[in-house]
mmCIF file of C-alpha atoms in Angstrom:
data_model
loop_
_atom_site.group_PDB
_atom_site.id
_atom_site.type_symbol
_atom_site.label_atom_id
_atom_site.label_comp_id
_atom_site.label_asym_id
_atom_site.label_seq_id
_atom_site.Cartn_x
_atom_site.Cartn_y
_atom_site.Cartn_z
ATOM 1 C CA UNK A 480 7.881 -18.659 -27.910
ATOM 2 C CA UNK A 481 6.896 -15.504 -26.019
ATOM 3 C CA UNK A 482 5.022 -15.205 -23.263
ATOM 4 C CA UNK A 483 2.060 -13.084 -23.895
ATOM 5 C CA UNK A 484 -0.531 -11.749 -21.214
ATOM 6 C CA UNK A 485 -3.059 -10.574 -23.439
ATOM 7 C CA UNK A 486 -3.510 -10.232 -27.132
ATOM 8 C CA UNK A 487 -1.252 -8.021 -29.212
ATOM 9 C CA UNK A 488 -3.984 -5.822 -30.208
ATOM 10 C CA UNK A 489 -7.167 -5.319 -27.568
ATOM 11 C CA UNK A 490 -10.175 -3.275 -27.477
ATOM 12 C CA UNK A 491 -11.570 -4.114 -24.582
ATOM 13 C CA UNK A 492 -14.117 -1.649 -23.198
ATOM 14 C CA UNK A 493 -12.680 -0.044 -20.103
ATOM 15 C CA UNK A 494 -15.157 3.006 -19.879
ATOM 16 C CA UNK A 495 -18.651 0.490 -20.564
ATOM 17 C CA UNK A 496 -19.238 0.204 -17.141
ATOM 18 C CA UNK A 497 -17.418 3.469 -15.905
ATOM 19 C CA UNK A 498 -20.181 4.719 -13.327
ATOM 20 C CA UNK A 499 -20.028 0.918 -11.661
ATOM 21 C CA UNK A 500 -16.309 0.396 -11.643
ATOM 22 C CA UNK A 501 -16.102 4.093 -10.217
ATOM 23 C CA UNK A 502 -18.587 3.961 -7.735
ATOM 24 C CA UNK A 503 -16.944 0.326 -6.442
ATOM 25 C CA UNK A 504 -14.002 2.093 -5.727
ATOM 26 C CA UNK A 505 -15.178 5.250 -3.437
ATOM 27 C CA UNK A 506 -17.570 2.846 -1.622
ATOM 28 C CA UNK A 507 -14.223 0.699 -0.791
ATOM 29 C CA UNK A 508 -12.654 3.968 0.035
ATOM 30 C CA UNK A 509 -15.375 4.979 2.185
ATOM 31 C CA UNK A 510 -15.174 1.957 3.704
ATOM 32 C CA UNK A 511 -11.965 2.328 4.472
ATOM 33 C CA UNK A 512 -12.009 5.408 6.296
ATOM 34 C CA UNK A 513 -14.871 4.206 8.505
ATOM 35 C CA UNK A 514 -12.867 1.100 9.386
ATOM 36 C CA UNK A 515 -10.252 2.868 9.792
ATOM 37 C CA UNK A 516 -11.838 5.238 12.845
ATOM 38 C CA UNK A 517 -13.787 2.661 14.402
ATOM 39 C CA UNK A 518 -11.421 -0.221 14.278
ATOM 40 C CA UNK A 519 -7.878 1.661 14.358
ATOM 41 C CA UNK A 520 -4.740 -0.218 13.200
ATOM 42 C CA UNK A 521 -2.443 -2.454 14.882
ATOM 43 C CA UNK A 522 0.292 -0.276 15.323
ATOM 44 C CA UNK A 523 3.582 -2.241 16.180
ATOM 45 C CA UNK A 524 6.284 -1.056 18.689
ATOM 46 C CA UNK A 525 7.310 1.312 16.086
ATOM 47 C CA UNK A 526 4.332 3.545 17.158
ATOM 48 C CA UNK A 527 2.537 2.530 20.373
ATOM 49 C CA UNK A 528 6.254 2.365 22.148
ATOM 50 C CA UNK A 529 7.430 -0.199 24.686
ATOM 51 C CA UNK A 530 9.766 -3.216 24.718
ATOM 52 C CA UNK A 531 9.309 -6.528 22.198
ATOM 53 C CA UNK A 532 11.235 -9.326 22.912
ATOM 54 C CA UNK A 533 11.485 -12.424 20.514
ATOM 55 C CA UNK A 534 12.218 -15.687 21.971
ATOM 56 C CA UNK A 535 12.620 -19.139 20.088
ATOM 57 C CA UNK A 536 12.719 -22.598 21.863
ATOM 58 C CA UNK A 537 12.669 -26.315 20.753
ATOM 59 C CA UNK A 538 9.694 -26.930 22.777
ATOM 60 C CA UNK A 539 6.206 -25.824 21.098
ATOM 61 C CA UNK A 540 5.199 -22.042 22.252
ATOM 62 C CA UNK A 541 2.372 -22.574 25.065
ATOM 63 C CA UNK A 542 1.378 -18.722 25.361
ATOM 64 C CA UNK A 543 -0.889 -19.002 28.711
ATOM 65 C CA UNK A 544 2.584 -20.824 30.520
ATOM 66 C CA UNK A 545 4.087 -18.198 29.390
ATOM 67 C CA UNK A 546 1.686 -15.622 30.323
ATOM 68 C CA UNK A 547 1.648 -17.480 34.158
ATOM 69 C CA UNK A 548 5.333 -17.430 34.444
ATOM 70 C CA UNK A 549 5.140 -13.433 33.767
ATOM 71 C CA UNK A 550 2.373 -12.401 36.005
ATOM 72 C CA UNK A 551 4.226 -11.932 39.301
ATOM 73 C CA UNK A 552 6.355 -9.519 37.499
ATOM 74 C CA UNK A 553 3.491 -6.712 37.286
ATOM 75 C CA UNK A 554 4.330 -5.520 33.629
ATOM 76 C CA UNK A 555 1.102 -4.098 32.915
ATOM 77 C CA UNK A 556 0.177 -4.647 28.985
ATOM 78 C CA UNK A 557 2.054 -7.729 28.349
ATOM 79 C CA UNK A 558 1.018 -9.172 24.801
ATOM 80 C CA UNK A 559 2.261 -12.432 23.647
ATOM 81 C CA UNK A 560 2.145 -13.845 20.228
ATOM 82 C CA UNK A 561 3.294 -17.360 18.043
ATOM 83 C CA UNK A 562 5.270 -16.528 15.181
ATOM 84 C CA UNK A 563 4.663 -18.772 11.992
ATOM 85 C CA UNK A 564 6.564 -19.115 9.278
ATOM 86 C CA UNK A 565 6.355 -22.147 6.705
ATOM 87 C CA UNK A 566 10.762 -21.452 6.871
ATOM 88 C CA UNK A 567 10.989 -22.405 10.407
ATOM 89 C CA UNK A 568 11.849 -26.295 11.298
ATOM 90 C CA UNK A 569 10.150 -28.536 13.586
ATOM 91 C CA UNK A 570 12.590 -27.436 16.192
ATOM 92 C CA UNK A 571 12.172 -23.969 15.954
ATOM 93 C CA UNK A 572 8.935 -22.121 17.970
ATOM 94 C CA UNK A 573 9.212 -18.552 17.675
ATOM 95 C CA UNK A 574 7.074 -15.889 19.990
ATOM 96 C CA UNK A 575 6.615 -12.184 20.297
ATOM 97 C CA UNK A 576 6.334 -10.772 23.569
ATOM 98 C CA UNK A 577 5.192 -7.180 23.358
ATOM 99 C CA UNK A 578 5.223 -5.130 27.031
ATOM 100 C CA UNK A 579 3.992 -1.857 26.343
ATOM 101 C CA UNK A 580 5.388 1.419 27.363
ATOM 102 C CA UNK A 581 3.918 2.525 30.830
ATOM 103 C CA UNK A 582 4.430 6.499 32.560
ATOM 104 C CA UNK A 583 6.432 8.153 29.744
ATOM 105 C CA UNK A 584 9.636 5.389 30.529
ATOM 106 C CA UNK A 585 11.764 5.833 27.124
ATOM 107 C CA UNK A 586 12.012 1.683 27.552
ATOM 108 C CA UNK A 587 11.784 -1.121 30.464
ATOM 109 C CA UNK A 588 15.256 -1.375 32.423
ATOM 110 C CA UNK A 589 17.467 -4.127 31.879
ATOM 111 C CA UNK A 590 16.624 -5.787 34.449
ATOM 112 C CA UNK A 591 13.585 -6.298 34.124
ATOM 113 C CA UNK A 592 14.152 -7.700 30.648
ATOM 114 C CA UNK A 593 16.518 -10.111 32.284
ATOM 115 C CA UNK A 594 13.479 -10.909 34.705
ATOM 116 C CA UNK A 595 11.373 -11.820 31.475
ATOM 117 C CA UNK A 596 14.067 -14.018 30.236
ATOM 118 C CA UNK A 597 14.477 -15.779 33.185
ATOM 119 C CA UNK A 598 10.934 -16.380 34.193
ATOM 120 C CA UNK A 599 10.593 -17.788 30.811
ATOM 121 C CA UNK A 600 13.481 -20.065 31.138
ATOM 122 C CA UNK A 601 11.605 -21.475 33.953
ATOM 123 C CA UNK A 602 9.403 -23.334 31.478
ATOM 124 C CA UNK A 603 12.452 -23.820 29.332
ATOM 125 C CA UNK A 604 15.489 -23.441 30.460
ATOM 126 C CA UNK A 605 16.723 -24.088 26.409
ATOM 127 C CA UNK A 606 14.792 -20.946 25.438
ATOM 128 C CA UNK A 607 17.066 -18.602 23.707
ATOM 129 C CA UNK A 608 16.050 -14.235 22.781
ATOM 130 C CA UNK A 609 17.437 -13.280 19.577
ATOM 131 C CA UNK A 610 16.499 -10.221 19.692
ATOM 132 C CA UNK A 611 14.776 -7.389 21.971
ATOM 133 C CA UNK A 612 13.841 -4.043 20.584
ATOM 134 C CA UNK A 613 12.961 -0.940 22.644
ATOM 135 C CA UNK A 614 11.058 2.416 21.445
ATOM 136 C CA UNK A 615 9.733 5.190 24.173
ATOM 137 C CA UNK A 616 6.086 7.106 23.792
ATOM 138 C CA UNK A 617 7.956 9.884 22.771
ATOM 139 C CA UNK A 618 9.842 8.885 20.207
ATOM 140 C CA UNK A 619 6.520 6.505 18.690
ATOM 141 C CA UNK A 620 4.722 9.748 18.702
ATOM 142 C CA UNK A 621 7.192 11.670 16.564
ATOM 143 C CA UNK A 622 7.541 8.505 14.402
ATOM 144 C CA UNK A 623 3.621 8.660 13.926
ATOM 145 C CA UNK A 624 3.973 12.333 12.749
ATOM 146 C CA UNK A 625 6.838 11.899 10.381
ATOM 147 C CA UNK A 626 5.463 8.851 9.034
ATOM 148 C CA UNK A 627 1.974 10.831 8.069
ATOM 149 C CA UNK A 628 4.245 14.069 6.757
ATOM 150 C CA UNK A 629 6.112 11.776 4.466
ATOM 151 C CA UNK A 630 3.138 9.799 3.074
ATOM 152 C CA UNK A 631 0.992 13.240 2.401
ATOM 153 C CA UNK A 632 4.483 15.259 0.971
ATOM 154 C CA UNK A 633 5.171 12.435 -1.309
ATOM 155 C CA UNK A 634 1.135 12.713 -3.101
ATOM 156 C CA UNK A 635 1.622 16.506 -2.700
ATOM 157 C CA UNK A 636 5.185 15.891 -5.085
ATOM 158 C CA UNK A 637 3.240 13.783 -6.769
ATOM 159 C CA UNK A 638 0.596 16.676 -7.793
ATOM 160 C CA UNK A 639 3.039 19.236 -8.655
ATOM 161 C CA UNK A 640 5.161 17.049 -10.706
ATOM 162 C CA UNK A 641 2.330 15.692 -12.676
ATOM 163 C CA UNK A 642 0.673 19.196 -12.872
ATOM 164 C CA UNK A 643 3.989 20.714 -14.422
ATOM 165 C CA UNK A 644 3.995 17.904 -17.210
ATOM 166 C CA UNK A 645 0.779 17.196 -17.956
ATOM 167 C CA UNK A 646 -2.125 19.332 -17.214
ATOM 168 C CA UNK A 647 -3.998 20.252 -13.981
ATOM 169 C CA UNK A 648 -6.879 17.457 -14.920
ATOM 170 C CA UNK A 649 -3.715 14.699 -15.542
ATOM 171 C CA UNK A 650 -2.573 15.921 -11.876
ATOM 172 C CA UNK A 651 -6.144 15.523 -9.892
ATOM 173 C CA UNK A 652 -6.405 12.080 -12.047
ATOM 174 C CA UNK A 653 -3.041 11.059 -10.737
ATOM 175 C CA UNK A 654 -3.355 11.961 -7.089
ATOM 176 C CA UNK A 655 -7.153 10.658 -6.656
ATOM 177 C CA UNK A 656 -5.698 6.893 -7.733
ATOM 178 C CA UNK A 657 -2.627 7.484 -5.014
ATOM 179 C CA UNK A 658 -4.799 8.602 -2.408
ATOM 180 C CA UNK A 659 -7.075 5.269 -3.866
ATOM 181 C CA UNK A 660 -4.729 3.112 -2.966
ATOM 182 C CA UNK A 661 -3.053 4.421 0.008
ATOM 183 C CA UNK A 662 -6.271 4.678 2.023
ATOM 184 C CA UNK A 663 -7.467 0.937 0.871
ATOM 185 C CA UNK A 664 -4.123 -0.457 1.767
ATOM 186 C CA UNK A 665 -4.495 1.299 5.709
ATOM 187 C CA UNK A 666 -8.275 -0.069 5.498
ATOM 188 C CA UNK A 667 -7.395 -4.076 4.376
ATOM 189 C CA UNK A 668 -4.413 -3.501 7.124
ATOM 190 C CA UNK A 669 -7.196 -2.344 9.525
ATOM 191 C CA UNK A 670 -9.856 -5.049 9.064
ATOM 192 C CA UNK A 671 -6.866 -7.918 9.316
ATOM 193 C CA UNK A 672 -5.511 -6.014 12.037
ATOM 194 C CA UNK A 673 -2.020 -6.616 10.597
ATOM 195 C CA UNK A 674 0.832 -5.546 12.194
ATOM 196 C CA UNK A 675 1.120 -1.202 11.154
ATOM 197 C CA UNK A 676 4.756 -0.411 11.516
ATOM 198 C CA UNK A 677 7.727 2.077 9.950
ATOM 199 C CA UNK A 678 8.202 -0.834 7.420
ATOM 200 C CA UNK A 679 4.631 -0.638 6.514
ATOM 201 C CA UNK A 680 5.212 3.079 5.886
ATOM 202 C CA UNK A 681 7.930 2.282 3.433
ATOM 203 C CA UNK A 682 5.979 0.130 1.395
ATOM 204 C CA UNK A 683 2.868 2.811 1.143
ATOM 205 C CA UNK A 684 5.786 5.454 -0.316
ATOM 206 C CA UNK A 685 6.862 2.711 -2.206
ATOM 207 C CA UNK A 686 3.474 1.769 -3.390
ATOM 208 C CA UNK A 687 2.187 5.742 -4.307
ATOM 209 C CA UNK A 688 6.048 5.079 -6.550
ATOM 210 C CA UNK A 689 4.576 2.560 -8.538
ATOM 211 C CA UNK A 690 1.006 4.004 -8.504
ATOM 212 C CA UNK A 691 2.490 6.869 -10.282
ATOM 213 C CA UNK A 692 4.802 5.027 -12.851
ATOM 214 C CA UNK A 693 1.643 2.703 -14.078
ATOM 215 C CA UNK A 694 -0.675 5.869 -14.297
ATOM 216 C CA UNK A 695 2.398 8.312 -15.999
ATOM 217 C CA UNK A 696 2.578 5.750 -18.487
ATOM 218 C CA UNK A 697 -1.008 5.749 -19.099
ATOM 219 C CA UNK A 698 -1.021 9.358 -19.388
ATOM 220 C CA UNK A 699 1.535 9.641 -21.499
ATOM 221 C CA UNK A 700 -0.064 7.488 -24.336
ATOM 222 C CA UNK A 701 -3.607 9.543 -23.414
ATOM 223 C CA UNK A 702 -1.563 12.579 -24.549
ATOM 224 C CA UNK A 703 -0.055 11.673 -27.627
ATOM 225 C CA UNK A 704 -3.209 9.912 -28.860
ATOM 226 C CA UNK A 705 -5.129 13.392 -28.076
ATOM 227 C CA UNK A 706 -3.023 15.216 -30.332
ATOM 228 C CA UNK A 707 -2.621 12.234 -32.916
ATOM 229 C CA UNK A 708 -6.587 11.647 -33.014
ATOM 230 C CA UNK A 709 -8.003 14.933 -32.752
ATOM 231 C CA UNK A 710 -11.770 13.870 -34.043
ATOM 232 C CA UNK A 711 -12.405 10.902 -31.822
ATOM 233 C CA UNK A 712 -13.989 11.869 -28.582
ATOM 234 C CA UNK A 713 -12.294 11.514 -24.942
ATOM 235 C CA UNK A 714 -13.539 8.354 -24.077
ATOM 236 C CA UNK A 715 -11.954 6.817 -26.990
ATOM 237 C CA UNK A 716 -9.102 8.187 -26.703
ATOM 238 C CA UNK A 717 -8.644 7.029 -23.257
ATOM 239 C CA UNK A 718 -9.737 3.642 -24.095
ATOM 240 C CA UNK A 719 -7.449 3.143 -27.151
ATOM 241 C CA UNK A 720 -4.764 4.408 -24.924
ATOM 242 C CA UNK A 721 -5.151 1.805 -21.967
ATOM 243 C CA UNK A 722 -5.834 -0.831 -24.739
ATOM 244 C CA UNK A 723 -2.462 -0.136 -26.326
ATOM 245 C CA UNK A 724 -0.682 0.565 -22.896
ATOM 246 C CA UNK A 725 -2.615 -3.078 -21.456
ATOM 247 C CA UNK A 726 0.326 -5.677 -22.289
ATOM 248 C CA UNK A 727 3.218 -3.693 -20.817
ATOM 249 C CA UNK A 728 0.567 -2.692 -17.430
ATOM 250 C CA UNK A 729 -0.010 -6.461 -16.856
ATOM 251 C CA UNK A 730 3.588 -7.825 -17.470
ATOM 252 C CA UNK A 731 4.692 -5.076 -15.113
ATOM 253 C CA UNK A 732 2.577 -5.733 -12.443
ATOM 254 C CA UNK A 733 2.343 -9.787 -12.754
ATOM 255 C CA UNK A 734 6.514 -9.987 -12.952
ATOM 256 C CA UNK A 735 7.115 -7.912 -9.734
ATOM 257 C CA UNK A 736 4.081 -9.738 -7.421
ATOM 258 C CA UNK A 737 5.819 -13.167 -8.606
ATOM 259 C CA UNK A 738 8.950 -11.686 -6.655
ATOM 260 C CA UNK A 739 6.442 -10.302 -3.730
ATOM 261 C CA UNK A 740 5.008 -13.797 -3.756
ATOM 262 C CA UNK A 741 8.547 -15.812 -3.247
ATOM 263 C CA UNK A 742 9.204 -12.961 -0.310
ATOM 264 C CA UNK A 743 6.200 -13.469 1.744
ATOM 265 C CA UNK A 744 6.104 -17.320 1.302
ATOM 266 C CA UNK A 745 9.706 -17.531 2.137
ATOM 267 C CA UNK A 746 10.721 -14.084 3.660
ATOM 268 C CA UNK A 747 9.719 -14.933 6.529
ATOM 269 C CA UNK A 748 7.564 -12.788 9.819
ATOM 270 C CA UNK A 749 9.677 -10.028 9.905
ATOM 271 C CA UNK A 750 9.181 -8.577 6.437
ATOM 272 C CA UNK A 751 5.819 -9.864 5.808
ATOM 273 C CA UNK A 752 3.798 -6.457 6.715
ATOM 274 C CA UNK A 753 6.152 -5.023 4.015
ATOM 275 C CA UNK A 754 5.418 -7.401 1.077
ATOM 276 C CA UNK A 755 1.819 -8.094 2.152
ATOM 277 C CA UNK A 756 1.178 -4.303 1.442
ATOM 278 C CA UNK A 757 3.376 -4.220 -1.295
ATOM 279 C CA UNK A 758 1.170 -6.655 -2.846
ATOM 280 C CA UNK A 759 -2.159 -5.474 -2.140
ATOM 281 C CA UNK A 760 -0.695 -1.970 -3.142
ATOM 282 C CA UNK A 761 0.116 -3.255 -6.759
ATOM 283 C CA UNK A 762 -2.864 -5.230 -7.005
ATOM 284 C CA UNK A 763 -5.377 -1.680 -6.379
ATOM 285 C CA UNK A 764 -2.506 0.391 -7.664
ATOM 286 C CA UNK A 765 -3.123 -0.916 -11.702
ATOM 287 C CA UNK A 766 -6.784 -1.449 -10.990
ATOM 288 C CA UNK A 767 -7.092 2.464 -10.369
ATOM 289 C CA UNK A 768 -4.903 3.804 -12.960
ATOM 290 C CA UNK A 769 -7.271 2.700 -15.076
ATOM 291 C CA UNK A 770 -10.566 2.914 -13.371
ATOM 292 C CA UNK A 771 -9.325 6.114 -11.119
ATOM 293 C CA UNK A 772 -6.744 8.163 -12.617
ATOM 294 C CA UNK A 773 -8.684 7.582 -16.255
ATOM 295 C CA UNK A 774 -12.148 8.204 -14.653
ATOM 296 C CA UNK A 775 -11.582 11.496 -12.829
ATOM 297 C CA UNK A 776 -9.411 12.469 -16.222
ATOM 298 C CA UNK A 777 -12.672 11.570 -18.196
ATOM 299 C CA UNK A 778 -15.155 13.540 -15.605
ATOM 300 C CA UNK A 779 -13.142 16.661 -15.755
ATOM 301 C CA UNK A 780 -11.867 16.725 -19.311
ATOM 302 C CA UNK A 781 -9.369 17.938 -20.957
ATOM 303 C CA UNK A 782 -7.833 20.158 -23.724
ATOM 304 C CA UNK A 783 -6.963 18.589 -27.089
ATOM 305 C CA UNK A 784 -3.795 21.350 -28.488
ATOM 306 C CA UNK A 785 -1.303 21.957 -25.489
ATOM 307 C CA UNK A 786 0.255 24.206 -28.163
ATOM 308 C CA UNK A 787 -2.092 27.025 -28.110
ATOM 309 C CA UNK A 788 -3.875 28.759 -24.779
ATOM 310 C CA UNK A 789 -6.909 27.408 -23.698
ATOM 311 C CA UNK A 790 -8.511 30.453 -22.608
ATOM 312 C CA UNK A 791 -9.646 29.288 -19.611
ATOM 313 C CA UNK A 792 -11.331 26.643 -20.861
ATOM 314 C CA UNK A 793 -9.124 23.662 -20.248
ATOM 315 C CA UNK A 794 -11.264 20.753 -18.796
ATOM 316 C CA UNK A 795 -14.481 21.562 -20.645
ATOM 317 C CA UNK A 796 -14.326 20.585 -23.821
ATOM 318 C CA UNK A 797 -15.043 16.736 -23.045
ATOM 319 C CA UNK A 798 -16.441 17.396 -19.692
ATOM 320 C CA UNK A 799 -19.713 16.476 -20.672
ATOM 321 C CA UNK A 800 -18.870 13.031 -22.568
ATOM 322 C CA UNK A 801 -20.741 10.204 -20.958
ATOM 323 C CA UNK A 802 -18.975 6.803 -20.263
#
């Protein structure tokens, strides 16, 4: 018996409530971009620079002890934080000390980390550090600028890529859902004040990946049902084509956030950021390749014989179809 997501054959009306489903998704991007500049995001180490040790102890994590037994040590910003993860044992309390960069210092000296550890070892002397990690100002800056440059060459590929295999309308459709999803995965990120590091980054390149796959595949369908139906009008094309694209969009989408899922329950801290945007990203990803991409395709229209020149007049001939 196979599993089936939806029916074999839909017709579900994807373009009845166009204007609403459109208009919910630039008021979340809005939204986003306001949250975004008065809020800011929680940059980790990767980007704000300093020094973050990671300590784990047998004893339960009592942050203000530990924040006593570190104030004679005059380490300016000096952020401490419980680490929770449903993996870790009874016997295993995990914290994040953060000491940010201070007077362009490329990282604190070795010493002083071995101050930290032994101040801390004051309240347990068990208390063991895994791991410490170590970025300057300078180097979090460059990170910062790379990490943009990457995100807005990859939607710039994106549009040429699209635009060479499709049509100029296809490409605009295409990048609007990327730039969708990017911006609402930085604003969800910004309201839960998540932790916004270079894995984070990774996962939005990852996500404007996938983005594009669901919305190529889309496309694709859109164009051979333009040339195959050549009387019914753009919205029904579009529909049919999302309709008949549905099952494979769904069992895409629900297969790889059951593997997210299993990650961020049992991945544990460390990765978390990663698959938390990774799943958010999927989630808005297939919502706007079909209530995005499809729209902006369906506002700016498109030709129906790529065979012969348009004569300028690619984007017209269904521009005026109403959802």
């Amino acid at each position: 018996m196979r599993l089936k997501l939806v029916p074999s054959e839909t017709n579900w009306p994807f373009f009845k409530r166009a204007k609403m489903t459109f208009g919910l998704s630039a008021v979340l991007f809005v939204a986003s971009i306001v949250v975004f500049l008065t809020m800011g995001l929680n940059f980790g180490i990767d980007f704000r620079g300093g020094t973050t040790i990671r300590s784990e102890s047998s004893q339960p994590v009592d942050i203000a002890a530990y924040r006593d037994a570190m104030a004679g040590l005059e380490l300016g910003d000096v952020t401490i934080t419980e680490v929770f993860d449903p993996s870790f044992g009874p016997d295993k309390n995990v914290a994040q000390i953060r000491i940010q960069a201070q007077d362009e210092v490329e990282s604190i000296t070795p010493e002083t980390i071995a101050a930290v550890e032994s101040a801390l070892q004051t309240i347990d002397p068990a208390i063991t550090f895994p791991s410490v990690e170590s970025v300057g100002p300078k180097v979090s800056g460059e990170l910062i600028k790379t990490a943009v440059l990457a995100v807005v060459l990859a939607i710039g590929a994106v549009l040429f890529y699209i635009w060479l295999r499709f049509e100029w309308q296809f490409a605009l459709g295409a990048v609007a859902a990327l730039v969708h999803d990017v911006m609402l995965t930085i604003g969800i990120f910004s309201v839960l004040q998540i932790r916004f590091d270079l894995a984070t980054i990774a996962a939005l390149l990852t996500i404007v990946g996938y983005s594009l796959n669901d919305t190529v595949v889309v496309f694709d369908r859109v164009r051979e049902n333009l040339r195959r139906y050549k009387k019914l009008q753009l919205v029904e094309v579009l529909n049919q084509s999302i309709n008949e694209t549905l099952s494979r969009t769904l069992m895409t989408s629900v297969t790889t956030l059951v593997a997210l899922i299993a990650l961020f329950v049992l991945g544990g801290d460390v990765i978390r950021g990663f698959v938390f945007a990774m799943i958010f990203g999927i989630l808005v990803g297939t919502y706007s390749s079909v209530f995005v991409a499809s729209n902006v395709l369906l506002f700016l229209g498109v030709k129906r014989d790529w065979s012969k020149s348009d004569g300028g007049g690619a984007g017209t001939n269904f521009g005026n179809v109403k959802a």
